[in-house]
mmCIF file of C-alpha atoms and ligand atoms in Angstrom:
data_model
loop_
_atom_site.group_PDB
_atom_site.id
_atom_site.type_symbol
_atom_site.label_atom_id
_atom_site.label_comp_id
_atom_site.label_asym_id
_atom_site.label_seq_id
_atom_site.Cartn_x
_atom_site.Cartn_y
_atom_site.Cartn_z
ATOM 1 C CA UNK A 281 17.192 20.044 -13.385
ATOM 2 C CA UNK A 282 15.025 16.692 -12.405
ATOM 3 C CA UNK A 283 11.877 15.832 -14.763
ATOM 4 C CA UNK A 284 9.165 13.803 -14.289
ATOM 5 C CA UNK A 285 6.732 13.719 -17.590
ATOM 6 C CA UNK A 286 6.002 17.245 -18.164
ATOM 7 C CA UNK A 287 7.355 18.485 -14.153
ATOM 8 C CA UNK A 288 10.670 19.728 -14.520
ATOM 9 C CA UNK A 289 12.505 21.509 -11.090
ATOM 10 C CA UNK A 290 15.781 22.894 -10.489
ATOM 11 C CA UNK A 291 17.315 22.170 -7.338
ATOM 12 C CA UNK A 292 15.484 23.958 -4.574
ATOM 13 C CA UNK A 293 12.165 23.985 -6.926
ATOM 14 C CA UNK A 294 9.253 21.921 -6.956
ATOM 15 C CA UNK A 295 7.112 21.619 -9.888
ATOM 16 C CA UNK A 296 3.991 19.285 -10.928
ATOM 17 C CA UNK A 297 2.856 17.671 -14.785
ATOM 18 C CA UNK A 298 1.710 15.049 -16.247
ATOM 19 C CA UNK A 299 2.948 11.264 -17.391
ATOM 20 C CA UNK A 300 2.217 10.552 -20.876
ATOM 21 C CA UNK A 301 0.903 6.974 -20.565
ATOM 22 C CA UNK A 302 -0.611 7.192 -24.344
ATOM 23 C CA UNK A 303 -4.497 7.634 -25.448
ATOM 24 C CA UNK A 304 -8.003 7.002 -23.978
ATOM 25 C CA UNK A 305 -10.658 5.692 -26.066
ATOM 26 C CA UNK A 306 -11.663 9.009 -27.532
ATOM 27 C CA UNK A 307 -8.296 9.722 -28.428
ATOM 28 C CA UNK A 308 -7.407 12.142 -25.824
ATOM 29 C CA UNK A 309 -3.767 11.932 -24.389
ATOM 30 C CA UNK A 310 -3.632 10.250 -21.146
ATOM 31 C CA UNK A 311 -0.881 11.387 -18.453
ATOM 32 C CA UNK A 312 -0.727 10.401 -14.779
ATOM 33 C CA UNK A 313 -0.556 13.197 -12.633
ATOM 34 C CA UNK A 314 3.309 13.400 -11.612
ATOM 35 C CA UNK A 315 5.114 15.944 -8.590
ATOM 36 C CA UNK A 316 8.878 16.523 -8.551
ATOM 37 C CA UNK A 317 10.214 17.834 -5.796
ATOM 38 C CA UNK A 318 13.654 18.946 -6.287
ATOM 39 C CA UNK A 319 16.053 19.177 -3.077
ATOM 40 C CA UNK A 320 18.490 22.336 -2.514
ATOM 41 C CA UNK A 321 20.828 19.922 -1.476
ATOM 42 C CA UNK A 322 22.200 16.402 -2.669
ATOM 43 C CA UNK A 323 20.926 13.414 -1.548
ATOM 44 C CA UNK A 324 18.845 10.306 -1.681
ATOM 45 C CA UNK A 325 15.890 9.939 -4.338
ATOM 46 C CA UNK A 326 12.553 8.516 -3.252
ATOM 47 C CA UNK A 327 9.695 7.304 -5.356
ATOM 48 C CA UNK A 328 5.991 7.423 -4.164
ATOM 49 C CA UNK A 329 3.533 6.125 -5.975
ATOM 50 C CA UNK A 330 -0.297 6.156 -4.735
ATOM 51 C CA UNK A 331 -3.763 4.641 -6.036
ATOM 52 C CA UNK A 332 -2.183 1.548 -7.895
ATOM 53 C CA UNK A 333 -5.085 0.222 -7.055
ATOM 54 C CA UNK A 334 -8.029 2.606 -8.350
ATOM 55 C CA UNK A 335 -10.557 2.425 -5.039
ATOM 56 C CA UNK A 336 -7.430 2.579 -2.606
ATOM 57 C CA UNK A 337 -7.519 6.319 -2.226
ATOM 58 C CA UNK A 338 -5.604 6.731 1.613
ATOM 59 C CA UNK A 339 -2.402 7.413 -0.543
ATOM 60 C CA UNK A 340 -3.487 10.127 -2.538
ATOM 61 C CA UNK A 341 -4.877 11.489 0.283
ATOM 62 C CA UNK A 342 -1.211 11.319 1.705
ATOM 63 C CA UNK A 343 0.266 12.676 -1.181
ATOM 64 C CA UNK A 344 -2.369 15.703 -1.186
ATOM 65 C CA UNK A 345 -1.632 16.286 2.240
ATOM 66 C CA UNK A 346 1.936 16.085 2.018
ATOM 67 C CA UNK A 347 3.303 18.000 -0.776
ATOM 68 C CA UNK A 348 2.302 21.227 0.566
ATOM 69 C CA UNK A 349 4.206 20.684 3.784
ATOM 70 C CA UNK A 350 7.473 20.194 1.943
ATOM 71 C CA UNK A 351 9.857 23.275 1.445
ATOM 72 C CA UNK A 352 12.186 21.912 -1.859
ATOM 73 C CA UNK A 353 14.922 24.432 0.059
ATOM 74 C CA UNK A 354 14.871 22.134 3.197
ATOM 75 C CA UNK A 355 15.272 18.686 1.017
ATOM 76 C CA UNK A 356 18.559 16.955 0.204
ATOM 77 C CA UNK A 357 17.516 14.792 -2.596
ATOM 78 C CA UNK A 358 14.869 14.374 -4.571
ATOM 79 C CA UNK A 359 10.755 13.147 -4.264
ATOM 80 C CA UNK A 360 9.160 11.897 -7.113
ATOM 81 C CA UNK A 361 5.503 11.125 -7.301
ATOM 82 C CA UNK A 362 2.902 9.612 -9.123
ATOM 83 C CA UNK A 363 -0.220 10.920 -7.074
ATOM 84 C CA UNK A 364 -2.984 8.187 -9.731
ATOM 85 C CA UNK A 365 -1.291 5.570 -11.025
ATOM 86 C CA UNK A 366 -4.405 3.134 -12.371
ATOM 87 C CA UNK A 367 -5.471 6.618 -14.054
ATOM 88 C CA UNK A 368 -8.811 4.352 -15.746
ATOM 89 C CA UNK A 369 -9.778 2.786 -12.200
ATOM 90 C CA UNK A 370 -9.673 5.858 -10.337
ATOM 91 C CA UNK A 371 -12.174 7.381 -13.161
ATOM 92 C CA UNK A 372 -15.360 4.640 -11.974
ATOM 93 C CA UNK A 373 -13.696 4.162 -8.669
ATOM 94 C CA UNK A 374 -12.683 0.485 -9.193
ATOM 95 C CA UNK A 375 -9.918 -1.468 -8.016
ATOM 96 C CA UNK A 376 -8.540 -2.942 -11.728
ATOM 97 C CA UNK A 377 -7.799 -0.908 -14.815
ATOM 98 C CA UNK A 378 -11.386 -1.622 -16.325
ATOM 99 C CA UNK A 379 -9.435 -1.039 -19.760
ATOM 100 C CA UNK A 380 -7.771 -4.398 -19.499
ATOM 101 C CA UNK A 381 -9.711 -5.785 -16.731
ATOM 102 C CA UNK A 382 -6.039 -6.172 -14.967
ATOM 103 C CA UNK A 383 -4.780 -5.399 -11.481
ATOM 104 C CA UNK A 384 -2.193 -3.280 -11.527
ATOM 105 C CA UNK A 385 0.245 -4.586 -9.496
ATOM 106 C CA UNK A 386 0.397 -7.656 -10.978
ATOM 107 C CA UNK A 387 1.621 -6.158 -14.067
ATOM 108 C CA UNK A 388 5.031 -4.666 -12.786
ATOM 109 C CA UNK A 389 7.764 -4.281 -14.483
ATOM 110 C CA UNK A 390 5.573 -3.521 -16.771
ATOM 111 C CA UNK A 391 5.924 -3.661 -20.963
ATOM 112 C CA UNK A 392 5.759 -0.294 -22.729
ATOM 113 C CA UNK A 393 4.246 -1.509 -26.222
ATOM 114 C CA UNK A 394 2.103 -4.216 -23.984
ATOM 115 C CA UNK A 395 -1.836 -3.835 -22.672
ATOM 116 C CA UNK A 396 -2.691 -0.786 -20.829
ATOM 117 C CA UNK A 397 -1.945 -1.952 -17.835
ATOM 118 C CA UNK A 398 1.877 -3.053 -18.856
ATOM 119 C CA UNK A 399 2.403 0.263 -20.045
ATOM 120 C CA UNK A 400 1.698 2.028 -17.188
ATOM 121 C CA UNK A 401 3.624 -0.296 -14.908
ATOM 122 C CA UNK A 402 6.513 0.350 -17.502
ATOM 123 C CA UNK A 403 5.911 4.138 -17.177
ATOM 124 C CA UNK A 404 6.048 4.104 -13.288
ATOM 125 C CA UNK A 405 8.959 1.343 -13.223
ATOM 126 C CA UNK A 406 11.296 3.351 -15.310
ATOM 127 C CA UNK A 407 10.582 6.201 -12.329
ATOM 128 C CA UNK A 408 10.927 3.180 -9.652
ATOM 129 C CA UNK A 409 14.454 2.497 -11.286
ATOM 130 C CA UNK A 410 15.779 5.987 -10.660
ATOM 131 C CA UNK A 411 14.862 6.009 -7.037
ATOM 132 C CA UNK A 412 17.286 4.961 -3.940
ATOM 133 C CA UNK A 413 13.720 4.170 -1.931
ATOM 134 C CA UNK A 414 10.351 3.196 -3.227
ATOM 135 C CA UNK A 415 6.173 3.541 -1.231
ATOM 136 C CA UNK A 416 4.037 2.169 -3.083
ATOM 137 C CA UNK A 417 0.966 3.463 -1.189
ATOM 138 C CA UNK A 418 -2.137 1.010 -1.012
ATOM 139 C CA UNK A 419 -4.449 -0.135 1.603
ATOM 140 C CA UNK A 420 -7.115 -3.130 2.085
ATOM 141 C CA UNK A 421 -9.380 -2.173 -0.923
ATOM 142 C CA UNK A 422 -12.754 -0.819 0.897
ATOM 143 C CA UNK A 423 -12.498 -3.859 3.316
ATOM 144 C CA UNK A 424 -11.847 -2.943 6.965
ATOM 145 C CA UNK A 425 -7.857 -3.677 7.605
ATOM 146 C CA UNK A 426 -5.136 -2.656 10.206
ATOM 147 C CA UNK A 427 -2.813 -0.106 9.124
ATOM 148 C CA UNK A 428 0.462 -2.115 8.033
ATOM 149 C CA UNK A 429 3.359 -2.322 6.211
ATOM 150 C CA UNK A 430 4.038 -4.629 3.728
ATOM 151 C CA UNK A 431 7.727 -6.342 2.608
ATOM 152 C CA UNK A 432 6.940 -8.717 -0.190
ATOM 153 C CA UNK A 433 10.166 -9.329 -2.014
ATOM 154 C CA UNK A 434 10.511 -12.513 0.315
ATOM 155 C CA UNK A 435 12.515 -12.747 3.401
ATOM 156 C CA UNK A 436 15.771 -15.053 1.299
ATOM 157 C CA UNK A 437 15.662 -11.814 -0.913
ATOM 158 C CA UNK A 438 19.690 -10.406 -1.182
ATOM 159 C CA UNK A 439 17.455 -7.139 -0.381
ATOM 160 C CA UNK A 440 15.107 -8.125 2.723
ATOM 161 C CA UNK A 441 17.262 -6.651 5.421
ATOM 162 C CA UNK A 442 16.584 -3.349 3.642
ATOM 163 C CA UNK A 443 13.029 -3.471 3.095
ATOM 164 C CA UNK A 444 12.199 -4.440 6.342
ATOM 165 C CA UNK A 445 14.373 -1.347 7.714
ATOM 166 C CA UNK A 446 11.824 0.668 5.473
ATOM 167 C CA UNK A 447 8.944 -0.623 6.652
ATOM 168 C CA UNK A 448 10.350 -0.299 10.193
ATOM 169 C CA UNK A 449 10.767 3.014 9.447
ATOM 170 C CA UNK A 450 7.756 3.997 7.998
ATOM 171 C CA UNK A 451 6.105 2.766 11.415
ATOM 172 C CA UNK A 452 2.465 1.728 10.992
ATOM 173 C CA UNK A 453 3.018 -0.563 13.806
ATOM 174 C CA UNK A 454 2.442 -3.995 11.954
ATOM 175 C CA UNK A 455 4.573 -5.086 9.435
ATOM 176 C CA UNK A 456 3.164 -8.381 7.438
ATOM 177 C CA UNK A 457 6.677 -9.979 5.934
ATOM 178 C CA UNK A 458 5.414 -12.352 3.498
ATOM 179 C CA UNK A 459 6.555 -12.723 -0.269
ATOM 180 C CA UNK A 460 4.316 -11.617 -2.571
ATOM 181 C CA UNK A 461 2.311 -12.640 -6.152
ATOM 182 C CA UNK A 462 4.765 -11.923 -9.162
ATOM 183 C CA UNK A 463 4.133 -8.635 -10.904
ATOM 184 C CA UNK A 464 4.152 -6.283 -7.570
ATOM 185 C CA UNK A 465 6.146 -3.090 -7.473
ATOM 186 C CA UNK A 466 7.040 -4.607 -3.901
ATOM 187 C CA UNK A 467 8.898 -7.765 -5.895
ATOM 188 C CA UNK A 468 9.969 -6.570 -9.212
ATOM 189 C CA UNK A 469 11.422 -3.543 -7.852
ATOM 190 C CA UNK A 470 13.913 -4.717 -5.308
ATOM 191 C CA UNK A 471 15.152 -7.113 -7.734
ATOM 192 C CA UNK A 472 16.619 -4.061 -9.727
ATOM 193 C CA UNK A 473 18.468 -3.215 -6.261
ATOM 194 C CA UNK A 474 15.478 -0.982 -4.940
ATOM 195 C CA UNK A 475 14.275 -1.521 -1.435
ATOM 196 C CA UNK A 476 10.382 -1.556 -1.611
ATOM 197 C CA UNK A 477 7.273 -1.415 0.467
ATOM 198 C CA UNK A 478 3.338 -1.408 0.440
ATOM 199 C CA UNK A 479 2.144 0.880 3.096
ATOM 200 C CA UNK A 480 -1.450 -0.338 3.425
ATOM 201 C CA UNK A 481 -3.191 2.639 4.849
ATOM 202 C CA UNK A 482 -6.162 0.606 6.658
ATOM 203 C CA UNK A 483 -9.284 0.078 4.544
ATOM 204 C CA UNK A 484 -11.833 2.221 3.425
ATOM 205 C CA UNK A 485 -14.362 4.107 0.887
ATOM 206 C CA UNK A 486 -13.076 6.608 0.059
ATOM 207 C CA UNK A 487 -10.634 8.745 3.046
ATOM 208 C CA UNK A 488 -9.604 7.627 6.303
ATOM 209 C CA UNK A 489 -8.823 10.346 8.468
ATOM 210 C CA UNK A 490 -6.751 7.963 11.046
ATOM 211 C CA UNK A 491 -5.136 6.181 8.330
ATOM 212 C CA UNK A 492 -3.801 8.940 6.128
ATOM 213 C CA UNK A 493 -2.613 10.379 9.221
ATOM 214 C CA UNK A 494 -0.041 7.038 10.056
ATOM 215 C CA UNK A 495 0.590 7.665 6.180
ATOM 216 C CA UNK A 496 1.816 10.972 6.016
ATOM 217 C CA UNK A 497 3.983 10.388 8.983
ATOM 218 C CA UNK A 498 5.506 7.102 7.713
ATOM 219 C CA UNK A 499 6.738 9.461 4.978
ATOM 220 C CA UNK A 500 8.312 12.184 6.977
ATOM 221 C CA UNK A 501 9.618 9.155 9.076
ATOM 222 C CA UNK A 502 11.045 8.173 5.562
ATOM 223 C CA UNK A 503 12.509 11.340 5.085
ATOM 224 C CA UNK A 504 13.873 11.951 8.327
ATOM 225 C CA UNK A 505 15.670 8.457 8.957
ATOM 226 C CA UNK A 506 17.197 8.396 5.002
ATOM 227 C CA UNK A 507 18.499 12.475 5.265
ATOM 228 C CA UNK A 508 15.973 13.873 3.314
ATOM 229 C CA UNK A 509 15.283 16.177 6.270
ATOM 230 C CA UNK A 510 16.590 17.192 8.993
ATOM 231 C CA UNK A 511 15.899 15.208 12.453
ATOM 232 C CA UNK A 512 16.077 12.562 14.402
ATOM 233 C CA UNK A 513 13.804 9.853 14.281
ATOM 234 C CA UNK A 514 14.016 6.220 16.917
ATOM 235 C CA UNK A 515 12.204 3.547 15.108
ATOM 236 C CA UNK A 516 9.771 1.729 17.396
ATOM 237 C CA UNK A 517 9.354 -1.988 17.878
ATOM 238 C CA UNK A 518 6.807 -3.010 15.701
ATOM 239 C CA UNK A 519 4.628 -6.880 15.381
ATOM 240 C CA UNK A 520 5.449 -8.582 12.462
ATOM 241 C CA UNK A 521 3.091 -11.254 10.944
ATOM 242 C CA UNK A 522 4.934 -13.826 8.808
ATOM 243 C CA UNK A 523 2.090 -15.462 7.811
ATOM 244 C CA UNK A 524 -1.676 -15.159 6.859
ATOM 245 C CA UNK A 525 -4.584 -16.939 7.499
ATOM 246 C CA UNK A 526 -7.753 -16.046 5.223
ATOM 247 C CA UNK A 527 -11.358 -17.514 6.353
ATOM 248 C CA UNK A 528 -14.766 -17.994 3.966
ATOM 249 C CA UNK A 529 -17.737 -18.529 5.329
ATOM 250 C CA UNK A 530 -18.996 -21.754 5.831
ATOM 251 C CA UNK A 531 -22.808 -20.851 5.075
ATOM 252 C CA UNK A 532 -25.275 -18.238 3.762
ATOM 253 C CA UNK A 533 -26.034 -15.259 6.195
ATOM 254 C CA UNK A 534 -25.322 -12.357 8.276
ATOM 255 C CA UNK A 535 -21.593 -11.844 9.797
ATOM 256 C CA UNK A 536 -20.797 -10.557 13.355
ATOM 257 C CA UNK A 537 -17.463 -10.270 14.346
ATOM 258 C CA UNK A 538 -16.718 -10.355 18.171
ATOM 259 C CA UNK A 539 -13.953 -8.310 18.380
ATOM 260 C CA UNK A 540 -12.240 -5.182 16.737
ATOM 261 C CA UNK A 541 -9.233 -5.128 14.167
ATOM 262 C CA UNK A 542 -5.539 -5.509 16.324
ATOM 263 C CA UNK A 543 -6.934 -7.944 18.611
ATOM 264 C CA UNK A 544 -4.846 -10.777 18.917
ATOM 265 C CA UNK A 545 -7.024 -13.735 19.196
ATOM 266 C CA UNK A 546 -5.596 -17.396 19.908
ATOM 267 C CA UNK A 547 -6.467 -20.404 18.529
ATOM 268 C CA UNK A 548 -10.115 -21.913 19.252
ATOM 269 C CA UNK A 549 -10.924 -18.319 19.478
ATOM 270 C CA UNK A 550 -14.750 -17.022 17.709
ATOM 271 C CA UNK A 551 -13.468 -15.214 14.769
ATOM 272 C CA UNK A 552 -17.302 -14.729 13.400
ATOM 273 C CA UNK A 553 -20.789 -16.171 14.077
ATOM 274 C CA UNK A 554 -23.274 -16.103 10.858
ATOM 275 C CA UNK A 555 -26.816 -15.605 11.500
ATOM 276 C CA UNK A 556 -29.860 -15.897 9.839
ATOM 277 C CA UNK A 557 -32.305 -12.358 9.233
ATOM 278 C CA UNK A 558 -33.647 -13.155 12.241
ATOM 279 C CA UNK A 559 -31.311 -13.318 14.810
ATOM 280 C CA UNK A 560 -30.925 -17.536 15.340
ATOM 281 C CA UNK A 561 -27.137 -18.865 14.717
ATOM 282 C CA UNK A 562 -26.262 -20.870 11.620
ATOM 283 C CA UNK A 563 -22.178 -21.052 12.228
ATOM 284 C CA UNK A 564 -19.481 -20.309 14.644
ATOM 285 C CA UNK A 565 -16.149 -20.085 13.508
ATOM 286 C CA UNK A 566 -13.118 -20.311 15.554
ATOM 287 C CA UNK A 567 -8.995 -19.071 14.828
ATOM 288 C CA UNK A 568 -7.021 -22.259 13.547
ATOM 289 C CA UNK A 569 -3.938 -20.269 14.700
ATOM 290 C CA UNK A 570 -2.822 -17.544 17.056
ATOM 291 C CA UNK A 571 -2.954 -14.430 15.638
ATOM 292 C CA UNK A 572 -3.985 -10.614 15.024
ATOM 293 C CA UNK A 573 -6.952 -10.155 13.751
ATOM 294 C CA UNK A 574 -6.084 -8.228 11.219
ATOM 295 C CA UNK A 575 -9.238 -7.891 8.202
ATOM 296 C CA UNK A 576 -12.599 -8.500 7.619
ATOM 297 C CA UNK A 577 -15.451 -7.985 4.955
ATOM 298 C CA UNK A 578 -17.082 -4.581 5.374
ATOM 299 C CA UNK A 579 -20.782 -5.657 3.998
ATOM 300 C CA UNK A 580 -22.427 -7.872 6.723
ATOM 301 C CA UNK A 581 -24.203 -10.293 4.217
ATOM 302 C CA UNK A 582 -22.360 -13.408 3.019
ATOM 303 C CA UNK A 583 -23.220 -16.304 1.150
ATOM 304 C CA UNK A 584 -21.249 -19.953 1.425
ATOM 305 C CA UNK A 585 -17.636 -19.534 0.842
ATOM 306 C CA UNK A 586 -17.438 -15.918 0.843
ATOM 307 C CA UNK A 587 -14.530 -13.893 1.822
ATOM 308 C CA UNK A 588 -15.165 -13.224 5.520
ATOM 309 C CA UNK A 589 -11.628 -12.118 7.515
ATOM 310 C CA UNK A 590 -7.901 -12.408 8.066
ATOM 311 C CA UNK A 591 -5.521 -13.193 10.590
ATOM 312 C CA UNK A 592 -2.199 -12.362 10.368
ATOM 313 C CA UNK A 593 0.094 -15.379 11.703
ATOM 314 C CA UNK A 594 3.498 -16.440 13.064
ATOM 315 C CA UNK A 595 4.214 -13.581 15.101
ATOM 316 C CA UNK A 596 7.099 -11.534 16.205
ATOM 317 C CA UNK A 597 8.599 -8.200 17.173
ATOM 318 C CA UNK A 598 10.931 -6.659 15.273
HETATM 319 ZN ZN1 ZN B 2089 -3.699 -2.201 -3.266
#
């Protein structure tokens, strides 16, 4: 029998419940909403987790879409998910727990008598810490992004080689291998021994059709290559980015990008003119570094300083 909260499966079974992650403000009992999916057959265990972040919804639209395809008597192992993590920020549709004012994955590995935020990191991390494999789903907040793969534990890591294999695997076609802030799943997990990546399924309000497609087939990819399933998978070559380059806007205006998202652009490139209402140039900005251009504000309105795009850097294949 594997449990999960209030799921509980026997092998061959799959069964959904509920997290206990303690009280709301009106004193009603607050539990993440949890799947176990228990294999008929021994095996690996893998740990998804989706909407850390409470606007990035691509994941749970993954998890939706993929739970119904799996048949618990055609598993070896066993899938554990949390399908809302940031329960409060999904509620108002914000990316931070507006309980704490906190980002979620910041807050990783979490403290179970700590803020709200701490305690559900330490609710999700104790799940993390059972796992052989761990996707924590995200994507560019509502900006426009690429679909990529993140490794973030930091490429002198004892447990790079191993993340990067995941994110290989999972195959969004751009990995961006670059360690990350302290308190992400991505960092605190594989120092427990975990390999860990951050899927980031493109950028959007609300669904993505295109990019919870890539998602839900990084995670049969998942579950082919590590014998969940059965089936071959060849892992492509994929562009890694090593490096990032963020750009603010140098004045007040409106943005136009002259280009699409994937482009690689080299440097002395236009990135992004700014305009005035009516039409007459104010700034031209131009790449400081080859690249891929690989983000960029959604609203077209910026004032000086503003976040405007990103490039990802230092290129390779691997
Ligand atoms: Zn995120």
């Amino acid at each position: 029998m594997t449990t999960l909260g209030t799921a509980a499966a026997s092998p061959g079974e799959m069964d959904t419940g509920r997290l206990p992650v303690g009280e709301a403000r009106d004193g009603s009992e607050v539990g993440l909403p949890v799947a176990v999916i228990n294999g008929r057959h021994d095996g690996k265990t893998l740990f998804i987790q989706a909407v850390s972040d409470g606007d990035e919804l691509n994941g749970l639209g993954v998890v939706r879409r993929l739970v119904p395809q799996i048949d618990p008597d055609e598993i070896a192992g066993e899938i554990l998910i949390v399908g809302i993590t940031n329960y409060y920020g999904f509620q108002v549709a914000e990316h931070r727990n507006p309980i704490d004012d906190t980002k979620l994955n910041r807050a990783f590995p979490g403290n179970e008598s700590g803020t709200s935020s701490e305690r559900i990191a330490a609710a999700t991390f104790e799940i993390a810490s059972r796992a052989d494999l761990v996707l924590d789903l995200h994507q560019g907040s509502t900006s426009c992004m690429i679909n990529e793969t993140r490794v973030r534990c930091g490429t002198r890591h004892r447990l790079h080689e191993e993340c990067l294999e995941l994110a290989r695997v999972f195959g969004c076609g751009y990995i961006l291998d670059l360690k990350g802030p302290d308190g992400q799943l991505a960092r605190a997990a594989p120092d427990e021994g975990i390999p860990t990546i951050d899927p980031e399924l493109g950028g959007a309000v609300g669904w993505d059709e295109t990019s919870i497609q890539k998602g839900v087939k990084g995670v049969f990819n998942v579950l082919y290559y590590y014998g969940f399933l059965d089936g071959d998978l060849t892992v492509q070559p994929q562009t890694r980015a090593k490096s990032f380059e963020q750009y603010g806007s140098p004045s007040g205006g409106l943005v136009r990008f002259p280009f699409d998202l994937g482009k690689k652009v080299q440097q002395g490139d236009t990135l992004f003119e700014i305009t005035d209402p009516f039409g007459t140039l104010k700034s031209r900005i131009t790449a400081d570094s080859d690249g891929i251009f690989w983000r960029h504000r959604r609203l077209p309105q910026v004032a000086t300083g503003e976040y405007v795009c990103s490039v990802g850097t230092k290129l390779d294949e691997v």
